[in-house]
Amino acid sequence: MTTLERPVRPRRVHYPESDGKPMGETDLHRDLMTDLIFALKWFLRSTQAYVAGNLFIYYEEGNPRAAVAPDVFVVLGVEQRRRRIFQTWREGGRAPDVVIEITSKKTRKDDRERKPAIYAALGVREYFIFDPHGEYLEPPLQGYRLVQGRYEPIATDPLRSEVLNLELRQEDGMLRLYDPQTGERLPTSDEEAQARRAAEARAAQLEAEVARLRAELARLASAQAALESSSSEEA
């Protein structure tokens, strides 16, 4: 009698979406991350690029331990859409082009040793690290560019990302991004909202002024018509 063997189903690998840790250790860390992500999305809104942060990047299919979660990262040539995790083998083999880490007491060793080694192996072209309190890095803002598989310090002042064509500057404990073409600072979500409200207020003011001028023209036209009618009757 022949025994038929059941086909062996491939083992389903679980890739966690979270390690249970908070997104940022302090309000400042969280604000920096969200502001940078917003600014980069705003700047790259007309470019095919994926901007995210504190999201697990899995870089070895079948191995959920092969993961890293940058504070902020940009992947060029990849659609901007909501993802729960980023799996390089499902994204055409793409990995981040630029990574920004906001370092702290708990993460400084990881940010200086383990993560850069992974980023270099993944081919992350530029790596920036920022110590907002100025306690662990000197200078507090540093940048590195991948050269033949190794990171070399970026010597420009201010730091410049050649990949993104942006400048990174430290301002009052914050990390701000500038467009070197225009010299303008990229907005945070609050600044963009304020600018939008100001623009809407100006538009409403102009609309009200146009309505006033139209009413004034109508009044003058009516007065002119009455004057001409009176002149015709007298004649």
Coordinates of N, CA, C and O in Angstrom, one line a residue, residues 76-233:
L76 N 14.4 56.7 -2.0 CA 14.1 57.3 -3.2 C 13.6 56.2 -4.2 O 14.1 55.1 -4.2
G77 N 12.7 56.6 -5.1 CA 12.2 55.7 -6.1 C 11.2 54.7 -5.7 O 10.9 53.7 -6.4
V78 N 10.7 54.9 -4.5 CA 9.7 54.0 -3.9 C 8.4 54.8 -3.6 O 8.5 56.0 -3.1
E79 N 7.3 54.3 -3.8 CA 6.0 55.0 -3.6 C 5.8 55.4 -2.2 O 6.1 54.6 -1.2
Q80 N 5.3 56.6 -2.0 CA 4.9 57.1 -0.7 C 3.5 56.6 -0.4 O 2.5 57.1 -0.9
R81 N 3.4 55.6 0.5 CA 2.1 55.1 1.0 C 2.3 54.6 2.4 O 3.4 54.4 2.8
R82 N 1.2 54.3 3.0 CA 1.3 53.8 4.4 C 1.7 52.4 4.4 O 1.2 51.6 3.7
R83 N 2.7 52.1 5.3 CA 3.2 50.8 5.4 C 3.3 50.4 6.9 O 3.5 51.3 7.7
R84 N 3.1 49.2 7.2 CA 3.2 48.7 8.6 C 4.7 48.4 8.9 O 5.2 48.6 10.1
I85 N 5.4 47.8 8.0 CA 6.8 47.5 8.0 C 7.3 47.7 6.6 O 6.6 47.8 5.7
F86 N 8.7 47.8 6.5 CA 9.3 47.9 5.2 C 10.2 46.7 5.0 O 11.1 46.4 5.8
Q87 N 9.9 45.9 4.0 CA 10.6 44.7 3.7 C 11.4 44.9 2.4 O 10.8 45.1 1.3
T88 N 12.7 45.0 2.4 CA 13.5 45.3 1.3 C 13.2 44.4 0.0 O 13.2 44.9 -1.1
W89 N 13.0 43.1 0.3 CA 12.8 42.2 -0.8 C 11.4 42.4 -1.5 O 11.2 42.0 -2.6
R90 N 10.5 43.1 -0.8 CA 9.2 43.4 -1.4 C 9.2 44.8 -2.1 O 8.2 45.3 -2.6
E91 N 10.3 45.5 -1.9 CA 10.4 46.9 -2.5 C 11.5 47.0 -3.5 O 12.2 48.0 -3.7
G92 N 11.6 45.9 -4.3 CA 12.6 45.9 -5.4 C 14.0 45.9 -4.9 O 14.9 46.4 -5.6
G93 N 14.2 45.4 -3.7 CA 15.6 45.4 -3.1 C 16.1 46.7 -2.6 O 17.2 46.9 -2.2
R94 N 15.2 47.7 -2.6 CA 15.5 49.1 -2.1 C 15.7 49.2 -0.6 O 14.9 48.6 0.1
A95 N 16.7 49.9 -0.2 CA 16.9 50.2 1.2 C 17.0 51.8 1.3 O 17.0 52.5 0.3
P96 N 17.0 52.3 2.5 CA 17.1 53.8 2.6 C 18.3 54.4 1.9 O 19.3 53.8 1.9
D97 N 18.1 55.5 1.4 CA 19.2 56.3 0.8 C 19.8 57.2 1.8 O 21.0 57.5 1.8
V98 N 18.9 57.7 2.7 CA 19.4 58.7 3.7 C 18.7 58.3 5.1 O 17.6 57.9 5.1
V99 N 19.5 58.3 6.1 CA 19.0 58.0 7.5 C 19.4 59.2 8.4 O 20.6 59.7 8.3
I100 N 18.5 59.6 9.3 CA 18.8 60.5 10.4 C 18.5 59.9 11.7 O 17.3 59.4 11.9
E101 N 19.4 59.9 12.6 CA 19.2 59.4 14.0 C 19.2 60.5 15.0 O 20.2 61.3 14.9
I102 N 18.2 60.5 15.9 CA 18.3 61.5 17.0 C 18.8 60.7 18.2 O 18.0 59.9 18.8
T103 N 20.0 60.9 18.5 CA 20.6 60.1 19.6 C 20.3 60.5 21.0 O 19.8 61.7 21.2
S104 N 20.4 59.6 21.9 CA 20.1 59.9 23.3 C 21.0 59.0 24.2 O 21.8 58.2 23.7
K105 N 20.8 59.2 25.5 CA 21.6 58.4 26.4 C 21.5 56.9 26.2 O 22.4 56.1 26.3
K106 N 20.2 56.5 25.9 CA 19.9 55.0 25.8 C 20.4 54.5 24.4 O 20.7 53.3 24.3
T107 N 20.4 55.4 23.4 CA 20.6 54.9 22.0 C 22.0 55.3 21.5 O 22.4 54.8 20.4
R108 N 22.8 56.0 22.2 CA 24.0 56.6 21.6 C 25.0 55.5 21.2 O 25.6 55.6 20.1
K109 N 25.2 54.4 21.9 CA 26.1 53.3 21.5 C 25.5 52.7 20.2 O 26.3 52.4 19.3
D110 N 24.2 52.4 20.2 CA 23.6 51.8 19.1 C 23.7 52.7 17.8 O 24.0 52.2 16.7
D111 N 23.6 54.0 18.1 CA 23.6 54.9 16.9 C 25.0 55.1 16.4 O 25.2 55.5 15.2
R112 N 26.0 54.9 17.2 CA 27.4 55.1 16.8 C 28.1 53.8 16.3 O 29.1 53.9 15.6
E113 N 27.5 52.6 16.7 CA 28.2 51.4 16.4 C 27.4 50.4 15.6 O 27.7 50.2 14.4
R114 N 26.3 49.9 16.2 CA 25.6 48.8 15.5 C 24.8 49.3 14.3 O 24.9 48.7 13.2
K115 N 24.1 50.4 14.4 CA 23.3 50.9 13.3 C 24.1 51.3 12.1 O 23.8 51.0 10.9
P116 N 25.2 52.1 12.3 CA 26.0 52.5 11.1 C 26.6 51.3 10.3 O 26.7 51.3 9.1
A117 N 26.9 50.2 11.1 CA 27.4 49.0 10.4 C 26.3 48.4 9.5 O 26.6 47.9 8.4
I118 N 25.1 48.4 10.0 CA 24.0 47.8 9.2 C 23.7 48.7 8.1 O 23.5 48.3 6.9
Y119 N 23.7 50.0 8.3 CA 23.4 51.0 7.2 C 24.4 50.9 6.1 O 24.1 50.9 4.9
A120 N 25.7 50.8 6.5 CA 26.7 50.6 5.5 C 26.5 49.3 4.6 O 26.7 49.4 3.4
A121 N 26.2 48.3 5.3 CA 26.0 47.0 4.6 C 24.8 47.1 3.7 O 24.7 46.4 2.6
L122 N 23.8 47.9 4.1 CA 22.6 48.0 3.2 C 22.8 49.0 2.1 O 21.9 49.1 1.2
G123 N 23.9 49.8 2.2 CA 24.1 50.7 1.1 C 23.5 52.1 1.3 O 23.3 52.8 0.4
V124 N 23.2 52.4 2.6 CA 22.6 53.7 2.9 C 23.7 54.8 2.6 O 24.7 54.8 3.2
R125 N 23.3 55.6 1.6 CA 24.4 56.5 1.1 C 24.8 57.6 2.0 O 26.0 58.1 2.0
E126 N 23.9 58.1 2.9 CA 24.2 59.2 3.8 C 23.6 58.9 5.2 O 22.4 58.4 5.2
Y127 N 24.4 59.2 6.2 CA 23.9 58.9 7.6 C 24.2 60.1 8.4 O 25.3 60.6 8.5
F128 N 23.2 60.7 9.0 CA 23.3 61.8 9.9 C 22.9 61.5 11.3 O 21.9 60.7 11.5
I129 N 23.6 62.0 12.3 CA 23.3 61.8 13.7 C 23.3 63.1 14.4 O 24.2 63.9 14.2
F130 N 22.2 63.3 15.3 CA 22.1 64.5 16.0 C 21.8 64.3 17.4 O 21.0 63.5 17.8
D131 N 22.6 65.0 18.3 CA 22.4 65.0 19.7 C 21.8 66.3 20.1 O 22.5 67.3 20.3
P132 N 20.5 66.4 20.3 CA 19.8 67.7 20.5 C 20.2 68.4 21.8 O 20.1 69.6 21.9
H133 N 20.7 67.6 22.8 CA 21.1 68.2 24.1 C 22.6 68.5 24.1 O 23.1 69.1 25.1
G134 N 23.3 68.1 23.1 CA 24.7 68.3 23.0 C 25.5 67.7 24.2 O 26.5 68.2 24.7
E135 N 25.0 66.5 24.6 CA 25.7 65.8 25.7 C 26.6 64.7 25.3 O 27.5 64.3 26.1
Y136 N 26.5 64.1 24.1 CA 27.2 62.9 23.7 C 28.0 63.1 22.5 O 29.0 62.3 22.3
L137 N 27.7 64.1 21.6 CA 28.4 64.2 20.4 C 29.1 65.6 20.3 O 28.5 66.6 20.8
E138 N 30.2 65.7 19.8 CA 30.9 66.9 19.5 C 31.5 66.9 18.1 O 32.5 66.2 17.9
P139 N 31.0 67.7 17.2 CA 29.8 68.6 17.4 C 28.5 67.8 17.5 O 28.5 66.6 17.1
P140 N 27.5 68.4 17.9 CA 26.2 67.7 18.2 C 25.5 67.2 16.9 O 24.8 66.2 17.0
L141 N 25.9 67.8 15.7 CA 25.3 67.3 14.5 C 26.4 66.8 13.6 O 27.4 67.6 13.3
Q142 N 26.4 65.6 13.2 CA 27.4 65.0 12.3 C 26.8 64.3 11.1 O 25.7 63.8 11.2
G143 N 27.5 64.2 10.1 CA 27.1 63.6 8.9 C 28.1 62.7 8.3 O 29.3 63.0 8.3
Y144 N 27.7 61.6 7.6 CA 28.7 60.7 7.0 C 28.2 60.2 5.7 O 27.0 60.1 5.4
R145 N 29.1 60.1 4.7 CA 28.7 59.6 3.4 C 29.5 58.3 3.1 O 30.6 58.1 3.4
L146 N 28.7 57.4 2.4 CA 29.3 56.1 2.2 C 30.3 56.2 1.0 O 29.9 56.6 -0.1
V147 N 31.5 55.7 1.2 CA 32.5 55.8 0.2 C 33.2 54.4 0.2 O 33.9 54.0 1.2
Q148 N 33.0 53.6 -0.9 CA 33.6 52.3 -1.0 C 33.3 51.4 0.2 O 34.1 50.7 0.8
G149 N 32.0 51.5 0.6 CA 31.5 50.6 1.7 C 31.8 51.1 3.1 O 31.5 50.4 4.1
R150 N 32.4 52.3 3.2 CA 32.7 52.8 4.6 C 32.2 54.2 4.7 O 32.3 55.0 3.7
Y151 N 31.8 54.6 5.9 CA 31.4 56.0 6.1 C 32.5 56.9 6.4 O 33.4 56.6 7.2
E152 N 32.5 58.0 5.6 CA 33.5 59.1 5.8 C 32.8 60.4 6.2 O 31.7 60.7 5.7
P153 N 33.3 61.1 7.1 CA 32.7 62.4 7.6 C 32.4 63.3 6.5 O 33.3 63.5 5.6
I154 N 31.3 64.0 6.5 CA 31.0 65.1 5.6 C 31.5 66.4 6.2 O 31.2 66.7 7.3
A155 N 32.4 67.0 5.5 CA 33.1 68.2 6.0 C 32.5 69.5 5.7 O 33.0 70.5 6.2
T156 N 31.4 69.6 5.0 CA 30.8 70.9 4.6 C 30.2 71.5 5.8 O 29.8 70.9 6.8
D157 N 30.2 72.9 5.8 CA 29.6 73.6 6.9 C 28.7 74.7 6.2 O 29.2 75.6 5.6
P158 N 27.4 74.6 6.3 CA 26.6 73.6 7.1 C 26.7 72.2 6.4 O 27.1 72.1 5.2
L159 N 26.3 71.2 7.1 CA 26.3 69.9 6.5 C 25.3 69.8 5.4 O 24.2 70.4 5.4
R160 N 25.7 69.1 4.3 CA 24.9 69.1 3.1 C 24.6 67.6 2.7 O 25.6 66.8 2.6
S161 N 23.4 67.3 2.4 CA 23.0 66.0 1.9 C 23.1 66.2 0.3 O 22.2 66.9 -0.2
E162 N 24.0 65.5 -0.3 CA 24.1 65.5 -1.7 C 22.9 64.7 -2.3 O 22.4 65.0 -3.4
V163 N 22.5 63.7 -1.6 CA 21.4 62.8 -2.1 C 20.1 63.6 -2.2 O 19.4 63.5 -3.2
L164 N 19.8 64.4 -1.2 CA 18.5 65.1 -1.1 C 18.7 66.5 -1.6 O 17.6 67.2 -1.8
N165 N 19.9 67.0 -1.7 CA 20.1 68.4 -2.1 C 19.5 69.3 -1.0 O 18.8 70.2 -1.3
L166 N 19.9 69.1 0.2 CA 19.4 69.8 1.4 C 20.5 70.1 2.3 O 21.5 69.4 2.4
E167 N 20.4 71.2 3.1 CA 21.4 71.5 4.1 C 20.7 71.2 5.5 O 19.5 71.4 5.7
L168 N 21.5 70.7 6.4 CA 21.1 70.3 7.8 C 21.8 71.3 8.7 O 23.0 71.4 8.7
R169 N 21.0 72.0 9.5 CA 21.5 73.0 10.5 C 21.0 72.8 11.8 O 19.8 72.5 12.0
Q170 N 21.8 73.0 12.8 CA 21.3 73.0 14.2 C 20.9 74.4 14.6 O 21.7 75.3 14.5
E171 N 19.7 74.5 15.1 CA 19.2 75.8 15.5 C 18.5 75.7 16.9 O 17.4 75.1 16.9
D172 N 19.0 76.2 17.9 CA 18.4 76.2 19.2 C 18.0 74.8 19.7 O 16.8 74.6 20.1
G173 N 18.8 73.9 19.5 CA 18.6 72.5 19.9 C 17.7 71.7 19.0 O 17.3 70.6 19.3
M174 N 17.3 72.3 17.9 CA 16.5 71.7 16.9 C 17.3 71.4 15.6 O 18.3 72.1 15.4
L175 N 16.9 70.4 14.8 CA 17.5 70.1 13.6 C 16.6 70.6 12.4 O 15.5 70.1 12.3
R176 N 17.1 71.6 11.7 CA 16.3 72.2 10.6 C 16.9 71.9 9.3 O 18.1 71.8 9.1
L177 N 16.1 71.8 8.2 CA 16.5 71.5 6.9 C 16.3 72.8 6.0 O 15.2 73.5 6.1
Y178 N 17.2 73.0 5.1 CA 17.2 74.2 4.3 C 17.4 73.8 2.8 O 18.1 72.9 2.5
D179 N 16.7 74.5 1.9 CA 16.8 74.3 0.5 C 17.9 75.3 0.0 O 17.7 76.5 0.0
P180 N 19.1 74.7 -0.3 CA 20.2 75.6 -0.7 C 19.9 76.4 -2.0 O 20.5 77.4 -2.3
Q181 N 19.0 76.0 -2.8 CA 18.6 76.7 -4.0 C 17.9 78.0 -3.7 O 18.1 79.0 -4.5
T182 N 17.1 78.0 -2.7 CA 16.3 79.2 -2.4 C 16.7 79.8 -1.1 O 16.4 81.0 -0.8
G183 N 17.5 79.1 -0.3 CA 17.9 79.6 1.0 C 16.8 79.5 2.0 O 16.9 80.0 3.2
E184 N 15.7 78.9 1.7 CA 14.5 78.9 2.6 C 14.6 77.6 3.5 O 15.0 76.6 3.0
R185 N 14.0 77.8 4.7 CA 14.0 76.7 5.6 C 12.7 75.9 5.4 O 11.6 76.5 5.2
L186 N 12.8 74.6 5.4 CA 11.7 73.7 5.2 C 10.8 73.8 6.4 O 11.2 73.9 7.5
P187 N 9.4 73.9 6.2 CA 8.5 74.1 7.3 C 8.3 72.9 8.1 O 8.3 71.7 7.6
T188 N 7.9 73.1 9.4 CA 7.3 72.0 10.2 C 5.8 72.0 9.9 O 5.3 72.9 9.2
S189 N 5.1 71.1 10.5 CA 3.7 71.0 10.2 C 3.0 72.2 10.8 O 2.1 72.8 10.2
D190 N 3.5 72.7 12.0 CA 2.9 73.9 12.6 C 3.1 75.1 11.8 O 2.2 75.9 11.6
E191 N 4.3 75.2 11.2 CA 4.7 76.4 10.4 C 3.9 76.4 9.1 O 3.4 77.4 8.6
E192 N 3.7 75.2 8.5 CA 3.0 75.1 7.3 C 1.5 75.4 7.5 O 0.9 76.1 6.7
A193 N 1.0 75.0 8.6 CA -0.4 75.3 9.0 C -0.6 76.8 9.2 O -1.6 77.4 8.7
Q194 N 0.4 77.4 9.9 CA 0.3 78.9 10.1 C 0.4 79.6 8.8 O -0.4 80.6 8.5
A195 N 1.3 79.2 7.9 CA 1.4 79.8 6.6 C 0.1 79.7 5.8 O -0.3 80.6 5.1
R196 N -0.5 78.5 5.9 CA -1.7 78.3 5.1 C -2.9 79.1 5.7 O -3.6 79.7 4.9
R197 N -2.9 79.3 7.0 CA -4.0 80.1 7.6 C -3.7 81.6 7.2 O -4.7 82.3 6.9
A198 N -2.5 82.0 7.2 CA -2.2 83.4 6.8 C -2.5 83.6 5.3 O -3.1 84.7 5.0
A199 N -2.3 82.6 4.5 CA -2.6 82.8 3.0 C -4.1 82.8 2.9 O -4.6 83.6 2.0
E200 N -4.8 82.0 3.6 CA -6.3 82.0 3.5 C -6.9 83.3 4.0 O -7.8 83.8 3.5
A201 N -6.2 83.9 5.1 CA -6.7 85.2 5.6 C -6.5 86.2 4.6 O -7.3 87.1 4.3
R202 N -5.3 86.2 3.9 CA -5.0 87.2 2.8 C -6.0 87.1 1.7 O -6.5 88.1 1.1
A203 N -6.3 85.8 1.3 CA -7.2 85.6 0.2 C -8.6 86.1 0.6 O -9.3 86.7 -0.3
A204 N -9.0 85.9 1.8 CA -10.3 86.3 2.3 C -10.4 87.9 2.3 O -11.4 88.5 1.9
Q205 N -9.2 88.5 2.7 CA -9.2 90.0 2.7 C -9.2 90.5 1.3 O -9.9 91.5 1.0
L206 N -8.5 89.9 0.4 CA -8.6 90.3 -1.0 C -9.9 90.2 -1.6 O -10.4 91.0 -2.4
E207 N -10.6 89.0 -1.3 CA -11.9 88.8 -1.8 C -12.9 89.8 -1.3 O -13.8 90.3 -2.0
A208 N -12.7 90.2 0.0 CA -13.6 91.2 0.6 C -13.4 92.6 -0.1 O -14.3 93.4 -0.4
E209 N -12.1 92.9 -0.4 CA -11.8 94.1 -1.0 C -12.3 94.2 -2.5 O -12.8 95.2 -2.9
V210 N -12.2 93.1 -3.2 CA -12.8 93.0 -4.5 C -14.3 93.2 -4.5 O -14.9 94.0 -5.3
A211 N -15.0 92.6 -3.5 CA -16.4 92.8 -3.3 C -16.8 94.2 -3.0 O -17.8 94.8 -3.6
R212 N -15.9 94.8 -2.2 CA -16.2 96.3 -1.9 C -16.0 97.1 -3.1 O -16.8 98.1 -3.3
L213 N -15.0 96.9 -3.9 CA -14.7 97.7 -5.1 C -15.9 97.5 -6.1 O -16.3 98.4 -6.8
R214 N -16.3 96.3 -6.2 CA -17.4 96.0 -7.2 C -18.7 96.8 -6.7 O -19.4 97.3 -7.6
A215 N -18.9 96.7 -5.4 CA -20.1 97.5 -4.9 C -20.0 98.9 -5.2 O -20.9 99.6 -5.5
E216 N -18.8 99.5 -5.0 CA -18.5 100.9 -5.2 C -18.7 101.2 -6.7 O -19.3 102.3 -7.0
L217 N -18.2 100.4 -7.5 CA -18.4 100.6 -9.0 C -19.8 100.6 -9.4 O -20.3 101.4 -10.2
A218 N -20.6 99.6 -8.8 CA -22.0 99.6 -9.1 C -22.7 100.8 -8.6 O -23.6 101.3 -9.3
R219 N -22.3 101.3 -7.4 CA -22.9 102.6 -6.9 C -22.6 103.7 -7.8 O -23.5 104.6 -8.1
L220 N -21.3 103.8 -8.2 CA -21.0 104.9 -9.1 C -21.7 104.9 -10.4 O -22.1 105.9 -11.0
A221 N -21.8 103.6 -11.0 CA -22.5 103.5 -12.2 C -24.0 103.9 -12.1 O -24.6 104.5 -13.0
S222 N -24.6 103.5 -11.0 CA -26.0 103.8 -10.7 C -26.1 105.3 -10.6 O -27.1 105.9 -11.2
A223 N -25.2 106.0 -9.9 CA -25.3 107.4 -9.8 C -25.1 108.1 -11.1 O -25.7 109.1 -11.4
Q224 N -24.1 107.6 -11.9 CA -23.9 108.2 -13.2 C -25.1 108.0 -14.1 O -25.5 109.0 -14.9
A225 N -25.8 106.9 -14.0 CA -27.0 106.7 -14.8 C -28.1 107.6 -14.4 O -28.8 108.2 -15.3
A226 N -28.2 107.8 -13.1 CA -29.3 108.8 -12.6 C -29.0 110.2 -13.1 O -29.9 110.9 -13.4
L227 N -27.7 110.6 -13.0 CA -27.3 111.9 -13.5 C -27.6 112.1 -14.9 O -28.1 113.2 -15.4
E228 N -27.3 111.1 -15.8 CA -27.5 111.2 -17.2 C -29.0 111.3 -17.5 O -29.5 112.0 -18.4
S229 N -29.8 110.5 -16.7 CA -31.3 110.5 -16.9 C -31.8 111.9 -16.6 O -32.7 112.4 -17.2
S230 N -31.3 112.5 -15.5 CA -31.8 113.8 -15.0 C -31.5 114.9 -16.1 O -32.3 115.7 -16.4
S231 N -30.3 114.8 -16.7 CA -29.8 115.7 -17.7 C -30.7 115.6 -18.9 O -31.1 116.6 -19.5
S232 N -31.1 114.4 -19.3 CA -31.9 114.2 -20.5 C -33.3 114.8 -20.3 O -33.9 115.4 -21.2
E233 N -33.9 114.7 -19.1 CA -35.2 115.2 -18.8 C -35.2 116.7 -18.8 O -36.1 117.3 -19.3

